[in-house]
């Protein structure tokens, strides 16, 4: 299984990718997670990423493509992978095609999680994340202030800098402008499956399993 998860921020790609990856025993490759980890590490690359991420902008294509190329060469990708949040521009999609051609690993599907702008704003502005175990909460889902943490103790729940209202608006604008064209791009290749990402997590998971397994 070699799939791409496409959709606006907050569409549920990460949640579904984690579930499917665990079920299939294949890695979830989240470029957002890789980028946040680099920022946390304080590396030179991380410092470069920080500004883009905090403004809700995309980091330059060449940098993300290099990160993904290195990740695809890890042995755990031999059995398949879920690309979550990559590609996000047409040049990234073209670079991915080349990377996968070179490795003789063609994509099996591209899943588009379709969610309205209103739902995205509602989900992201209320989203809180545990700094220790990365579990995701929503302020309307009590008790969001943190149950037992997978890393021990209680969850340490914060709002991601890029989930603040003004950054969410910018991320949505960037999505419409740079990422949404990938829907038509993959549709033209006959690879795209559209799922209603506005449904409950379990309903989306059922629909997803029907398509990919
Ligand atoms: P995410 O968690 O997927 O919403 O990603 C968080 C941030 O990481 C984005 O707002 C971008 O700044 C950056 N990022 C993640 N994936 C990509 C990508 N494929 N291309 C460019 N920037 C990305």
Coordinates of C-alpha atoms and ligand atoms in Angstrom, one line a residue:
X1 CA 0.0 0.0 0.0
X2 CA 1.5 3.3 -1.1
X3 CA -0.9 6.1 -0.6
X4 CA -1.1 9.9 -0.5
X5 CA -3.5 11.6 1.8
X6 CA -4.6 14.9 0.4
X7 CA -6.9 17.6 1.9
X8 CA -7.0 20.9 3.8
X9 CA -5.4 21.3 7.2
X10 CA -7.6 19.8 9.8
X11 CA -9.3 17.3 7.4
X12 CA -8.3 14.4 9.6
X13 CA -5.5 13.1 7.4
X14 CA -3.1 12.7 10.4
X15 CA -5.7 10.8 12.5
X16 CA -6.7 8.5 9.8
X17 CA -3.0 8.0 8.7
X18 CA -2.0 6.9 12.2
X19 CA -4.9 4.4 12.4
X20 CA -4.2 2.9 9.0
X21 CA -0.5 2.8 9.5
X22 CA -0.9 0.9 12.7
X23 CA -3.3 -1.5 11.1
X24 CA -1.2 -2.1 8.1
X25 CA 2.2 -2.1 9.8
X26 CA 3.5 0.6 7.4
X27 CA 4.9 4.1 8.3
X28 CA 3.0 7.3 8.3
X29 CA 5.2 9.9 6.7
X30 CA 3.9 13.3 7.9
X31 CA 6.0 16.1 6.6
X32 CA 4.4 18.4 9.1
X33 CA 5.7 16.1 12.0
X34 CA 9.1 15.9 10.4
X35 CA 9.3 19.7 10.1
X36 CA 8.0 20.3 13.7
X37 CA 10.6 17.8 15.0
X38 CA 13.4 19.7 13.1
X39 CA 12.1 23.0 14.7
X40 CA 12.1 21.4 18.2
X41 CA 15.6 20.1 17.7
X42 CA 16.9 23.6 17.1
X43 CA 19.0 22.5 14.1
X44 CA 20.0 25.0 11.4
X45 CA 17.3 23.5 9.1
X46 CA 14.8 23.7 11.9
X47 CA 15.5 27.4 12.3
X48 CA 14.8 27.9 8.6
X49 CA 11.5 26.0 8.9
X50 CA 10.3 27.9 11.9
X51 CA 9.4 31.2 10.2
X52 CA 7.5 29.5 7.3
X53 CA 5.5 27.3 9.7
X54 CA 4.6 30.1 12.1
X55 CA 3.3 32.2 9.3
X56 CA 1.2 29.4 7.9
X57 CA 3.3 29.3 4.7
X58 CA 4.7 26.2 3.0
X59 CA 8.4 25.6 3.3
X60 CA 10.2 25.6 -0.1
X61 CA 9.6 22.6 -2.3
X62 CA 13.3 21.6 -2.7
X63 CA 13.7 21.3 1.1
X64 CA 10.6 19.1 1.6
X65 CA 11.4 16.9 -1.4
X66 CA 14.8 16.2 0.1
X67 CA 13.3 15.3 3.4
X68 CA 10.8 12.9 1.8
X69 CA 13.5 11.4 -0.5
X70 CA 15.6 10.5 2.5
X71 CA 12.6 9.1 4.4
X72 CA 11.5 6.9 1.4
X73 CA 15.0 5.3 1.5
X74 CA 14.5 4.0 5.0
X75 CA 13.9 0.2 5.0
X76 CA 10.5 0.4 6.7
X77 CA 9.1 2.0 3.5
X78 CA 9.7 -1.2 1.5
X79 CA 6.4 -2.6 2.7
X80 CA 4.5 0.6 1.8
X81 CA 3.8 4.0 3.3
X82 CA 1.2 6.7 3.8
X83 CA 2.3 10.2 2.8
X84 CA 0.4 12.6 5.0
X85 CA 0.6 16.2 4.0
X86 CA 2.9 15.7 1.0
X87 CA 2.8 16.6 -1.8
X88 CA 1.3 20.0 -1.3
X89 CA 2.1 21.7 -4.6
X90 CA 2.2 20.6 -8.2
X91 CA 6.0 20.7 -8.3
X92 CA 6.1 18.5 -5.2
X93 CA 3.8 16.0 -6.9
X94 CA 6.0 15.9 -10.0
X95 CA 9.1 15.4 -7.8
X96 CA 7.3 12.6 -6.0
X97 CA 6.5 10.9 -9.2
X98 CA 10.2 10.9 -10.2
X99 CA 11.3 9.7 -6.7
X100 CA 8.8 6.8 -6.9
X101 CA 9.7 6.0 -10.5
X102 CA 13.4 5.8 -9.6
X103 CA 12.6 3.4 -6.7
X104 CA 10.0 1.4 -8.7
X105 CA 7.4 2.1 -6.1
X106 CA 4.3 3.4 -7.9
X107 CA 1.5 5.0 -5.9
X108 CA -1.6 2.8 -5.3
X109 CA -4.0 5.6 -4.5
X110 CA -4.5 9.2 -3.6
X111 CA -7.2 9.8 -1.0
X112 CA -8.8 13.3 -0.9
X113 CA -10.4 14.2 2.5
X114 CA -13.0 16.7 1.5
X115 CA -14.0 19.1 4.3
X116 CA -15.6 22.6 4.2
X117 CA -13.7 25.7 5.1
X118 CA -16.1 26.4 8.1
X119 CA -15.4 22.9 9.5
X120 CA -11.6 23.4 9.0
X121 CA -11.7 26.7 11.0
X122 CA -13.8 25.1 13.7
X123 CA -11.5 22.0 14.1
X124 CA -8.2 23.9 14.0
X125 CA -9.0 26.8 16.2
X126 CA -10.2 24.4 18.9
X127 CA -7.4 21.9 18.4
X128 CA -5.0 21.3 21.2
X129 CA -2.0 19.0 21.1
X130 CA 0.0 17.2 23.8
X131 CA 3.6 18.3 23.7
X132 CA 4.7 14.9 25.0
X133 CA 2.7 12.2 23.2
X134 CA 1.3 14.4 20.3
X135 CA -2.2 13.3 21.0
X136 CA -4.8 15.7 19.6
X137 CA -7.8 17.1 21.6
X138 CA -10.6 19.6 20.8
X139 CA -11.7 22.1 23.4
X140 CA -15.3 21.0 23.0
X141 CA -14.3 17.4 23.9
X142 CA -13.9 17.3 27.7
X143 CA -11.7 16.5 29.3
X144 CA -9.3 18.1 26.8
X145 CA -6.9 19.4 29.3
X146 CA -5.3 16.0 29.2
X147 CA -5.9 12.6 30.4
X148 CA -3.1 10.1 31.1
X149 CA -0.2 10.7 28.7
X150 CA 1.3 7.8 26.6
X151 CA 4.7 9.2 27.7
X152 CA 3.8 9.1 31.4
X153 CA 2.0 11.5 33.8
X154 CA -0.7 13.8 32.4
X155 CA -0.8 15.2 28.9
X156 CA 0.7 18.7 28.5
X157 CA -1.8 20.3 26.2
X158 CA -1.0 23.4 24.2
X159 CA -2.3 25.2 21.1
X160 CA 0.0 24.8 18.1
X161 CA 1.4 28.2 17.0
X162 CA -0.1 27.6 13.6
X163 CA -3.5 26.8 14.9
X164 CA -4.1 30.4 16.0
X165 CA -7.0 32.0 14.2
X166 CA -5.0 34.4 12.0
X167 CA -2.6 31.6 10.9
X168 CA -5.4 29.2 10.2
X169 CA -6.9 31.7 7.7
X170 CA -3.5 32.0 6.0
X171 CA -3.0 28.2 5.9
X172 CA -6.4 27.8 4.3
X173 CA -5.6 30.5 1.7
X174 CA -2.3 28.7 0.9
X175 CA -4.2 25.4 0.7
X176 CA -6.7 26.8 -1.9
X177 CA -3.9 28.4 -3.9
X178 CA -1.2 25.8 -3.9
X179 CA -2.6 22.5 -2.8
X180 CA -6.2 22.3 -4.0
X181 CA -5.0 22.1 -7.7
X182 CA -3.6 18.6 -6.8
X183 CA -7.2 17.3 -6.7
X184 CA -7.6 17.9 -10.4
X185 CA -4.0 16.8 -11.1
X186 CA -4.6 13.4 -9.5
X187 CA -8.1 13.1 -10.9
X188 CA -6.7 13.5 -14.4
X189 CA -4.4 10.6 -13.7
X190 CA -7.3 8.4 -12.5
X191 CA -5.7 8.0 -9.1
X192 CA -8.0 10.1 -6.9
X193 CA -10.7 8.9 -4.5
X194 CA -12.8 11.5 -2.7
X195 CA -14.0 10.8 0.9
X196 CA -16.4 13.0 2.9
X197 CA -14.0 14.1 5.7
X198 CA -16.8 16.0 7.5
X199 CA -18.2 12.7 8.9
X200 CA -17.2 11.2 12.2
X201 CA -13.7 9.7 12.6
X202 CA -15.1 6.2 12.6
X203 CA -17.3 6.7 9.6
X204 CA -14.3 8.2 7.6
X205 CA -12.2 5.2 8.7
X206 CA -14.8 2.7 7.5
X207 CA -15.0 4.5 4.1
X208 CA -11.2 4.6 3.9
X209 CA -10.8 0.9 4.6
X210 CA -13.3 0.1 1.9
X211 CA -11.1 2.0 -0.6
X212 CA -7.6 1.0 0.4
X213 CA -7.8 -2.5 1.9
Ligands
LIG1 P1 0.9 20.2 8.8 O1 1.1 19.6 10.2 O2 0.8 19.1 7.8 O3 -0.3 21.1 8.7 O4 2.2 21.0 8.5 C1 2.6 22.1 9.3 C2 3.5 23.1 8.5 O5 4.6 22.4 8.0 C3 2.8 23.6 7.3 O6 2.0 24.8 7.6 C4 4.0 24.0 6.4 O7 4.7 25.2 6.9 C5 5.0 22.8 6.7 N1 4.7 21.7 5.7 C6 4.3 20.5 6.0 N2 4.2 19.7 4.9 C7 4.7 20.5 3.9 C8 4.9 20.3 2.5 N3 4.6 19.2 1.9 N4 5.4 21.4 1.8 C9 5.7 22.5 2.4 N5 5.5 22.8 3.6 C10 5.0 21.8 4.4

